[in-house]
Short mmCIF file of C-alpha atoms and ligand atoms in Angstrom, two decimals:
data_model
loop_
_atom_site.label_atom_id
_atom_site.label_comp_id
_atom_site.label_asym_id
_atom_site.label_seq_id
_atom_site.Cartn_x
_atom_site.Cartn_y
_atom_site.Cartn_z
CA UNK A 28 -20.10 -1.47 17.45
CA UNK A 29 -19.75 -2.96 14.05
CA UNK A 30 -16.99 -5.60 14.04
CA UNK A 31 -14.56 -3.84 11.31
CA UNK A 32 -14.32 -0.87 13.81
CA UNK A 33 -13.29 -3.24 16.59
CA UNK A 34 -9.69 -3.62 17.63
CA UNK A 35 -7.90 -7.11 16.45
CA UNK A 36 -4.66 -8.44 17.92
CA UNK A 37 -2.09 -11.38 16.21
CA UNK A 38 0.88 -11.65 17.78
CA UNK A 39 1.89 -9.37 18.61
CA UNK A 40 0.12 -7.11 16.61
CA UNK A 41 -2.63 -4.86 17.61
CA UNK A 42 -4.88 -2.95 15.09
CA UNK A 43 -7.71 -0.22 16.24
CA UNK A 44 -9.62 -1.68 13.66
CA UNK A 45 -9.80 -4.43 10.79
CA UNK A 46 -9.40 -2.40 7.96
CA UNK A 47 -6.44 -2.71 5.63
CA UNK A 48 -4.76 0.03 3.09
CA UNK A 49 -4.33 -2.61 0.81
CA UNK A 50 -0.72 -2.63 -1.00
CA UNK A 51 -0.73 -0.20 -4.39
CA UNK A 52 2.22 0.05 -6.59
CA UNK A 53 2.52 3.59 -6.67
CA UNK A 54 5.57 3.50 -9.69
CA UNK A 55 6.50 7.20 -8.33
CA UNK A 56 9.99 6.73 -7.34
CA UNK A 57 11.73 9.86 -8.75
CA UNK A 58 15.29 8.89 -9.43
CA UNK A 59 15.11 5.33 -9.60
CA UNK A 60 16.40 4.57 -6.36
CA UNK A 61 13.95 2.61 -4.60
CA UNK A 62 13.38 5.21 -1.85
CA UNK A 63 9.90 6.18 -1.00
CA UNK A 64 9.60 10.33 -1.46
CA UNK A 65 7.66 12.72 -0.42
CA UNK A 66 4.24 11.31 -2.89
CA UNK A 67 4.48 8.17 -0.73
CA UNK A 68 5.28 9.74 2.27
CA UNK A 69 1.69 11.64 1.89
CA UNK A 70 -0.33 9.06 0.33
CA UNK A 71 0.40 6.81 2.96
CA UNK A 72 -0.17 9.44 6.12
CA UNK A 73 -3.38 10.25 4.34
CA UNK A 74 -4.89 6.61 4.75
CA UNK A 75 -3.18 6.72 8.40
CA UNK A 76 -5.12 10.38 9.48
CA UNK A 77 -8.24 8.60 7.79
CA UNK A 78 -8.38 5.90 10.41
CA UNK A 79 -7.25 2.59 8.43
CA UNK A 80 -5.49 0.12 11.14
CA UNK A 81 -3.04 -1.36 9.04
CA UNK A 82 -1.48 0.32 6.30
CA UNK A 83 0.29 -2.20 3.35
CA UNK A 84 3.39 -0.47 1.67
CA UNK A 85 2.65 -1.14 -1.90
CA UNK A 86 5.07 -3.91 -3.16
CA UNK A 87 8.93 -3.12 -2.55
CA UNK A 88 11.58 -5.16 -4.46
CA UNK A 89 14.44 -6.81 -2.95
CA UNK A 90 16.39 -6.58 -5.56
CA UNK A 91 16.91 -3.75 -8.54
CA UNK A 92 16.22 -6.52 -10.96
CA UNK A 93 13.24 -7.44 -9.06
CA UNK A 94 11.31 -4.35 -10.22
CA UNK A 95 8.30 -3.60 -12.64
CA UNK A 96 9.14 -0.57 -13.67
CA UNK A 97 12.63 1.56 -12.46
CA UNK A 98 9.88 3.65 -10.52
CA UNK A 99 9.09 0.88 -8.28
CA UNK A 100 9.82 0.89 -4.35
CA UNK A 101 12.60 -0.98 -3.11
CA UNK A 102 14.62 -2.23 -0.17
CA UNK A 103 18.05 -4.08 -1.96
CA UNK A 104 20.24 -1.16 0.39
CA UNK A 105 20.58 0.18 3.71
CA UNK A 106 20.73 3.89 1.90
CA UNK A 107 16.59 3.09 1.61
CA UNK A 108 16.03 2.56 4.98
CA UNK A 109 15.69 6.17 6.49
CA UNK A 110 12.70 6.94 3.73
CA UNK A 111 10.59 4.29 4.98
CA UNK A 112 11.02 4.88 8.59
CA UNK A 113 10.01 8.61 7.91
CA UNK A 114 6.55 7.51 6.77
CA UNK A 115 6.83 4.45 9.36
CA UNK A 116 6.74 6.68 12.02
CA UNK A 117 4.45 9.31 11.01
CA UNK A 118 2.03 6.43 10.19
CA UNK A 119 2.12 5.21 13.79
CA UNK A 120 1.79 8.49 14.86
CA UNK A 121 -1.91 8.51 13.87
CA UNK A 122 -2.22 5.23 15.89
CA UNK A 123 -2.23 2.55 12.48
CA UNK A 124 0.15 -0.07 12.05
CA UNK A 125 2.34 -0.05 9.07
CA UNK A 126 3.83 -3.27 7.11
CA UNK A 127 5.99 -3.19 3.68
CA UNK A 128 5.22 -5.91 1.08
CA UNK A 129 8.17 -7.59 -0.07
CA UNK A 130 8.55 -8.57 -3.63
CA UNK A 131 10.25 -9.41 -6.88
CA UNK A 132 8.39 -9.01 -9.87
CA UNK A 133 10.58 -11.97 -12.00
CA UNK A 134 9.44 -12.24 -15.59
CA UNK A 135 6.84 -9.48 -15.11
CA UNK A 136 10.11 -6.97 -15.30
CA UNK A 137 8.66 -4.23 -18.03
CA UNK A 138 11.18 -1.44 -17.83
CA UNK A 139 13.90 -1.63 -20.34
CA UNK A 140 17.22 -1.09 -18.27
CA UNK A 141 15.57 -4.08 -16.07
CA UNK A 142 16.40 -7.78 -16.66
CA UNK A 143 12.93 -10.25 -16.64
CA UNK A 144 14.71 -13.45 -14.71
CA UNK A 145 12.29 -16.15 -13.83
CA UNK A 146 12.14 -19.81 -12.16
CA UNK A 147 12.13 -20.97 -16.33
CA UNK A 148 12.17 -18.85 -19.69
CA UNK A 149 8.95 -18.72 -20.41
CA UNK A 150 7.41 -15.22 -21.15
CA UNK A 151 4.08 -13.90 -19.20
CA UNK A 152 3.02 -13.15 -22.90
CA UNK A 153 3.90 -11.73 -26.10
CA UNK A 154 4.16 -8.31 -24.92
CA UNK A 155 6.51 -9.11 -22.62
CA UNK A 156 10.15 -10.38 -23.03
CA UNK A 157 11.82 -13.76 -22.82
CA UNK A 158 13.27 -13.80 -19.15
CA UNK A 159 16.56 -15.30 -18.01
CA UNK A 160 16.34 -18.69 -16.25
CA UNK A 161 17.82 -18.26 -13.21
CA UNK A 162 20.18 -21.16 -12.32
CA UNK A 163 20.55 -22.23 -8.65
CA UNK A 164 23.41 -19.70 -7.28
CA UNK A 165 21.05 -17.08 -7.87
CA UNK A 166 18.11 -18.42 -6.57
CA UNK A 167 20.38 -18.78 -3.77
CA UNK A 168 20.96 -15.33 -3.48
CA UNK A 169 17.61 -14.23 -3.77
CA UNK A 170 16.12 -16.27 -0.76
CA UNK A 171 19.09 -14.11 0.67
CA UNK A 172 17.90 -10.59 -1.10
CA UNK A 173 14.42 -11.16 0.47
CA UNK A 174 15.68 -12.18 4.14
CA UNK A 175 17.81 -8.62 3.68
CA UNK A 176 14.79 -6.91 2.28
CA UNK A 177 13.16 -8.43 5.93
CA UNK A 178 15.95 -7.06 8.25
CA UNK A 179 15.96 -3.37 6.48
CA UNK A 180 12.08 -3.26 7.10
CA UNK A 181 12.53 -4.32 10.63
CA UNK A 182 15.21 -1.52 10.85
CA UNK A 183 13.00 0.76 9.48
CA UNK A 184 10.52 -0.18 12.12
CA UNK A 185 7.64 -1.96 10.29
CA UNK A 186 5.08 -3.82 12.42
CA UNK A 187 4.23 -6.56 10.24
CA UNK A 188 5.60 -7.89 6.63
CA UNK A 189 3.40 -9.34 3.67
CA UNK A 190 5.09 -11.54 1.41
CA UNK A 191 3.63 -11.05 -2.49
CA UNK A 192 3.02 -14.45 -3.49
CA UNK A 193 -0.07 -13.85 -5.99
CA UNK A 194 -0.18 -11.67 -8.85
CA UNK A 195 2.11 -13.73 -11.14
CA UNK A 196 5.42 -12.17 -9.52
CA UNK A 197 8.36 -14.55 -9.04
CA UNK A 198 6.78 -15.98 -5.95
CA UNK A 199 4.13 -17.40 -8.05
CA UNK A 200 5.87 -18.61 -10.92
CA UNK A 201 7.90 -20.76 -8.52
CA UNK A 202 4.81 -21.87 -7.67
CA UNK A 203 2.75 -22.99 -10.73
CA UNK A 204 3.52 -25.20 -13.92
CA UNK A 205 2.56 -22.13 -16.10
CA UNK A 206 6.02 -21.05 -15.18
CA UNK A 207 8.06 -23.36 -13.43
CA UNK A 208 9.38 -26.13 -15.75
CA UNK A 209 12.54 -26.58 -13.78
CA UNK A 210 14.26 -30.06 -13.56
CA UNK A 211 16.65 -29.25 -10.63
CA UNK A 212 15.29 -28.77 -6.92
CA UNK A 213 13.68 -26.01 -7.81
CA UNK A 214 10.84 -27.06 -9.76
CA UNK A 215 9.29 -28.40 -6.17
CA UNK A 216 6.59 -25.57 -6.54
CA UNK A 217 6.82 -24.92 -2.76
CA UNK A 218 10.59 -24.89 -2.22
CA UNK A 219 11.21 -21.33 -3.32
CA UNK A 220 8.73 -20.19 -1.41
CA UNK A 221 9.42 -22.06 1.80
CA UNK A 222 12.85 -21.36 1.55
CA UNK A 223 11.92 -17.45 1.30
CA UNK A 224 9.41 -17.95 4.53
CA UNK A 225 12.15 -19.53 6.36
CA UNK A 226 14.65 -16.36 6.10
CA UNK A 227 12.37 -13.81 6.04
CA UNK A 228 11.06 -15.32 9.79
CA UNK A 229 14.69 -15.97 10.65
CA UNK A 230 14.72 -11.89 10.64
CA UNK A 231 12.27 -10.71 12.01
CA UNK A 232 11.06 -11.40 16.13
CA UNK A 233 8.98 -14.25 16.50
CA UNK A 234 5.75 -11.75 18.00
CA UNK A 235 5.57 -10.66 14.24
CA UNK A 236 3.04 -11.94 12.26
CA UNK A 237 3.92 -12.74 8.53
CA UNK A 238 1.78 -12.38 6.39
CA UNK A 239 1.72 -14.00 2.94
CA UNK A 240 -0.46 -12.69 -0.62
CA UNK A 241 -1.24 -15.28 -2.43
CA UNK A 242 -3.86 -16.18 -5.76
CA UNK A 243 -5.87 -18.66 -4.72
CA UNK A 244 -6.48 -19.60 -8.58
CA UNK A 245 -4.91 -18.74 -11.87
CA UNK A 246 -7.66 -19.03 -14.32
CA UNK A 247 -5.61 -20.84 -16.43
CA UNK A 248 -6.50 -24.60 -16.98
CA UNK A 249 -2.98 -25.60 -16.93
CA UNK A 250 -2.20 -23.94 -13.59
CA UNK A 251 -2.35 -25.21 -10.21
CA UNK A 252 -5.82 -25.82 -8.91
CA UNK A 253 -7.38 -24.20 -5.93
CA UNK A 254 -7.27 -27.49 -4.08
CA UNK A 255 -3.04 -27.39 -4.95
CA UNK A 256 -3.05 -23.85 -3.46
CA UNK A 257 -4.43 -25.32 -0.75
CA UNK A 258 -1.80 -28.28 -0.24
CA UNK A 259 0.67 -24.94 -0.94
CA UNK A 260 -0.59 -22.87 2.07
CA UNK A 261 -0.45 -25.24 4.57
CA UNK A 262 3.21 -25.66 3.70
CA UNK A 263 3.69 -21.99 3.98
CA UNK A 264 1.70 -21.50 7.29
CA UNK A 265 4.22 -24.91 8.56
CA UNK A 266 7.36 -23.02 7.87
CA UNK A 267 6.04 -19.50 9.47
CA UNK A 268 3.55 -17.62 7.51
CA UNK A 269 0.58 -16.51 9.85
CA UNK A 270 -2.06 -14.68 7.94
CA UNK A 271 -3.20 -15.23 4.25
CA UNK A 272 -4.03 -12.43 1.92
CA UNK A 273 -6.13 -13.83 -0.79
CA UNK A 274 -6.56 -12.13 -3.90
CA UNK A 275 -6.17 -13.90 -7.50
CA UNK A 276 -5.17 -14.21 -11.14
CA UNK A 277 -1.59 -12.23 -12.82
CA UNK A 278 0.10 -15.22 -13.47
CA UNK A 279 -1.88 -15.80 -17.22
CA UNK A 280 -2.91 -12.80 -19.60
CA UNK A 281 -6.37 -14.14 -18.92
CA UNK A 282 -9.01 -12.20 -16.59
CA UNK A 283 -11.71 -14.32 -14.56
CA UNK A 284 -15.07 -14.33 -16.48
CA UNK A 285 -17.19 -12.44 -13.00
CA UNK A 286 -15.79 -10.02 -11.36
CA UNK A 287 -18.15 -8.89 -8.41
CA UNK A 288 -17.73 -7.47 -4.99
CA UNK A 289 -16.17 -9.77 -2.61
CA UNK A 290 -15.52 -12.51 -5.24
CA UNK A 291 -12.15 -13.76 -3.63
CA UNK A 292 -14.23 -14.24 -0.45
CA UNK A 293 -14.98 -17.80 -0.54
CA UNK A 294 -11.41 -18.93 -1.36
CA UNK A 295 -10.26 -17.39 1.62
CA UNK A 296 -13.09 -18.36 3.88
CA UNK A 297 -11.96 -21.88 2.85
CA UNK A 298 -8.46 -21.16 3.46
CA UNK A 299 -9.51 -20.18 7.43
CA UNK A 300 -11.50 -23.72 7.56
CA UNK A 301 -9.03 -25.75 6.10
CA UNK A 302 -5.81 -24.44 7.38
CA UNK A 303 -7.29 -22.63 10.64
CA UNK A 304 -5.03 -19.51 10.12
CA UNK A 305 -6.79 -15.84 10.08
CA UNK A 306 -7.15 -14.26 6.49
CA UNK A 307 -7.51 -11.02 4.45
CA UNK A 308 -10.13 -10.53 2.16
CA UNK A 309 -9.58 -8.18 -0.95
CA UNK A 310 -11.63 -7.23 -3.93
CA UNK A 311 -14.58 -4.83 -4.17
CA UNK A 312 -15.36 -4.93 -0.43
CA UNK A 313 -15.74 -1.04 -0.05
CA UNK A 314 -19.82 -1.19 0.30
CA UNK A 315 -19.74 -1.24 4.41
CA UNK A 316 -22.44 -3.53 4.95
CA UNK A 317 -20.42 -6.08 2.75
CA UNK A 318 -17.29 -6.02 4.12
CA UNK A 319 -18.87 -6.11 7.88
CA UNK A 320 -21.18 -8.85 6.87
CA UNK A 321 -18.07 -10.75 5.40
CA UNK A 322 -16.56 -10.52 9.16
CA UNK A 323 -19.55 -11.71 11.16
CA UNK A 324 -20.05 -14.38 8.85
CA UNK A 325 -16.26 -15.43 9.95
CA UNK A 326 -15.00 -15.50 6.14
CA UNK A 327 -11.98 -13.44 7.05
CA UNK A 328 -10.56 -11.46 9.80
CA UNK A 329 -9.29 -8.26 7.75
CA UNK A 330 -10.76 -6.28 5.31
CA UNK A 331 -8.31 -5.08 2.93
CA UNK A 332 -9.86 -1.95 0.20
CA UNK A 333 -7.51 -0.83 -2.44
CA UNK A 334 -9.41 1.57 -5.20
CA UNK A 335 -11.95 2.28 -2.23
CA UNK A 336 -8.74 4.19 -0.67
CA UNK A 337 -8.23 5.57 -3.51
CA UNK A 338 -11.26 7.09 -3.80
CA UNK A 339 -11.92 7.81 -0.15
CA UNK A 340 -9.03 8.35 2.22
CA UNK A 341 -11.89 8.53 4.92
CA UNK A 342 -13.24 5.21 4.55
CA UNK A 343 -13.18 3.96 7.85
CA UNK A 344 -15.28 7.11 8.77
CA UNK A 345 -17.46 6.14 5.95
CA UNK A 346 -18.30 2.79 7.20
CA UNK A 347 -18.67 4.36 10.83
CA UNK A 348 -21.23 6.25 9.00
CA UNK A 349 -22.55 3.46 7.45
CA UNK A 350 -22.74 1.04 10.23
CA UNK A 351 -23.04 3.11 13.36
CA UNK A 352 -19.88 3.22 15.12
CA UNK A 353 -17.25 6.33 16.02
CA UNK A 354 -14.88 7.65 13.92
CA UNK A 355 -11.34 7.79 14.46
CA UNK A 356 -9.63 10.90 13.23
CA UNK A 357 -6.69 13.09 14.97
CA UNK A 358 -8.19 15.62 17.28
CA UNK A 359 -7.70 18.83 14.69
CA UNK A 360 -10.16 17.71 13.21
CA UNK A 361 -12.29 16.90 15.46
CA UNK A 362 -14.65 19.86 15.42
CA UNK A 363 -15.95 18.74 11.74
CA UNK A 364 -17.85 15.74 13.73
CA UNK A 365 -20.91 15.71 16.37
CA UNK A 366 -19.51 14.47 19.81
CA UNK A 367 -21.51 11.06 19.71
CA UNK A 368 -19.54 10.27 16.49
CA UNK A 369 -16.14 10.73 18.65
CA UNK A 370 -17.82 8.65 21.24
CA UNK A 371 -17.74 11.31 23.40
CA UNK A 372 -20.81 12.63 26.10
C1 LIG B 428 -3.14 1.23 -8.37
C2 LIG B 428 -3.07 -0.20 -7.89
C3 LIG B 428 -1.84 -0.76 -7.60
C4 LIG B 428 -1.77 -2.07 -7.08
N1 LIG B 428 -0.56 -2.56 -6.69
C5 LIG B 428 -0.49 -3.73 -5.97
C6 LIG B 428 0.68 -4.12 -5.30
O1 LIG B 428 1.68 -3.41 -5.24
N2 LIG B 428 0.66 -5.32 -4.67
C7 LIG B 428 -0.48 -6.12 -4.62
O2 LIG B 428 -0.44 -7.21 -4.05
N3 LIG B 428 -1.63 -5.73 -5.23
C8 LIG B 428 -1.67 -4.54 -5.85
N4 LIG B 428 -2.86 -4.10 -6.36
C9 LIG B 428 -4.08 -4.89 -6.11
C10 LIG B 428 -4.79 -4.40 -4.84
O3 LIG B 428 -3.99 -4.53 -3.67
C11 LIG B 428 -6.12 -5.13 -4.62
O4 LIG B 428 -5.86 -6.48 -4.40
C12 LIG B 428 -7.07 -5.01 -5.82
O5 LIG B 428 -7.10 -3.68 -6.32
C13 LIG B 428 -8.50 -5.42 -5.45
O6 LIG B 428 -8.96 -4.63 -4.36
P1 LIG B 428 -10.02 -3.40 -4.56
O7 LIG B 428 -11.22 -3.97 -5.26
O8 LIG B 428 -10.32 -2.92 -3.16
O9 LIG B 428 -9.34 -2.36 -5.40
C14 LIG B 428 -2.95 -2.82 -6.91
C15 LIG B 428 -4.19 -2.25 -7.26
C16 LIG B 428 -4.26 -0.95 -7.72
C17 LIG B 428 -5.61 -0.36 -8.02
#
């Protein structure tokens, strides 16, 4: 069988298979209360009945502040909690494992009502606005909001947790000179994150895996390098992050000159050499023979797909297709498929 239909265990963690539902901001919150509704509820089972084997909650803020848009997911109060363990457990019900990315969006704030705060105030750009420097209390207070964020998810029954450090949200911009300009303790470029590692795993049982997104460059010449990100990892992986998910970019209004399928795939295969921890790979990795190729070359462990989702709920059946293997669907529908494709006699 190819590899990406074959189980994969972490911790305590066991997937059917090594395909990701790769976390998607969804901004379809109804009444701005960070609850997941009944879109989320089925655009998550979908990807679950289509046979992914871990299923990424798009990016949920830990605080109200911490949001995008007021139609972004979040997890700042216990009143959230029952919504996500309603998809939680219907997702597990179709035999994939479910985690919640926790977030805080910082100066990337775009709604109105919302406040941009940041590590410094520096805007992302011109279209967006000025944000407050935070001073120490509440950078305090937000290692806390993100261990909280931790706890309600394990309430709520996740199996895993990603941390969003890429993307330009406020993990990042603790983490690069493009945005961190602080003189106080904060300006380390590691110690917000580390100290956001260290309460998150304080919450959650040690058989967890955590798993951390991060942008392995910025594209920006005054950023950190990739060889920095490096030094930065194997920080994070010392104070508890297991798995790397390594995307790129969102923390400069400037796009990387090639995009092409499976372009983050070297940074992360370097990432598994250098740091010896199992990674993610994400970007353009929906042609089959790719992302199984990317596996048995050992460049990642997990194949994340996003817009390949998107357009295919069915994609794990797709690469069974594709690469010879069974599919994995709930038994109703089972009478759509030949009985060799269901690996039966
Ligand atoms: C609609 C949409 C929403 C996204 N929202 C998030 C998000 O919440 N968190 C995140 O880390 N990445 C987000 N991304 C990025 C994807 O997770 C993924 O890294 C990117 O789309 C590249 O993968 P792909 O080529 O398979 O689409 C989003 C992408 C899309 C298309």
């Amino acid at each position: 069988m190819a590899l990406i239909l074959e189980p994969w265990q972490f911790k305590g963690l066991e997937l059917k298979n090594r395909i990701m539902m790769s976390p998607m901001c969804q901004y379809s919150v109804s009444d701005e209360d960070g609850a997941p509704n009944d879109w989320h509820f089925v655009h998550y089972i979908s990807r679950a009945v289509g046979g992914v084997g871990l299923v990424m909650m798009e990016m949920t803020d830990v605080v109200p502040d911490g949001r995008i848009t007021v139609n972004d997911l979040g997890i700042w109060s216990d009143h959230q909690i029952p919504a996500f363990k309603r998809i939680i457990d219907q997702v597990h019900l179709y035999g994939a494992k479910i985690g919640i990315q926790l977030a805080h969006a910082g100066r990337k704030a775009e709604s109105e009502s919302l406040r941009p705060e940041a590590p410094s105030a520096i805007r992302f750009s011109p279209r967006y606005r000025v944000p407050h420097e935070l001073t120490g209390d509440e950078v305090k207070r937000l290692v806390d909001a993100f261990a909280s964020g931790a706890r309600r998810a394990i309430a709520a029954g996740v199996d895993t947790l990603e941390l969003h450090g890429a993307h330009g949200y406020l993990i990042q911009q603790f983490m690069s000179p493009l945005s961190n300009q602080r003189d106080d303790e904060w300006g380390n470029f590691t110690r917000f994150p580390v100290e956001v590692i260290r309460a998150v795993r304080s919450e959650i049982p040690s058989s967890m895996p955590l798993i951390m997104r991060v942008s392995a460059v910025e594209y920006d010449a005054k950023g950190y390098t990739f060889e920095q990100l490096l030094a930065m990892v194997e920080a994070f992986h010392q104070a508890g992050v297991d798995i790397f998910d390594v995307s790129s970019g969102g923390n400069a209004p400037v796009v990387p000159d090639r995009i092409y399928p499976g372009y983050h795939v070297p940074y992360g295969a370097a990432i598994k050499k250098a740091v010896g921890v199992p990674v993610i790979a994400v970007g353009i990795l929906e042609e089959p023979a790719l992302a199984e190729s990317v596996l048995q070359q050992g460049q990642a462990d997990i194949i994340a797909l996003a817009r390949g989702l998107l357009r295919d709920p069915y994609w794990a059946n797709t690469a069974a297709a594709a690469l010879g293997g069974t599919v994995q669907v709930p038994v109703q529908y089972h009478r759509a498929f030949k009985k060799s494709f269901l690996g039966q006699s």
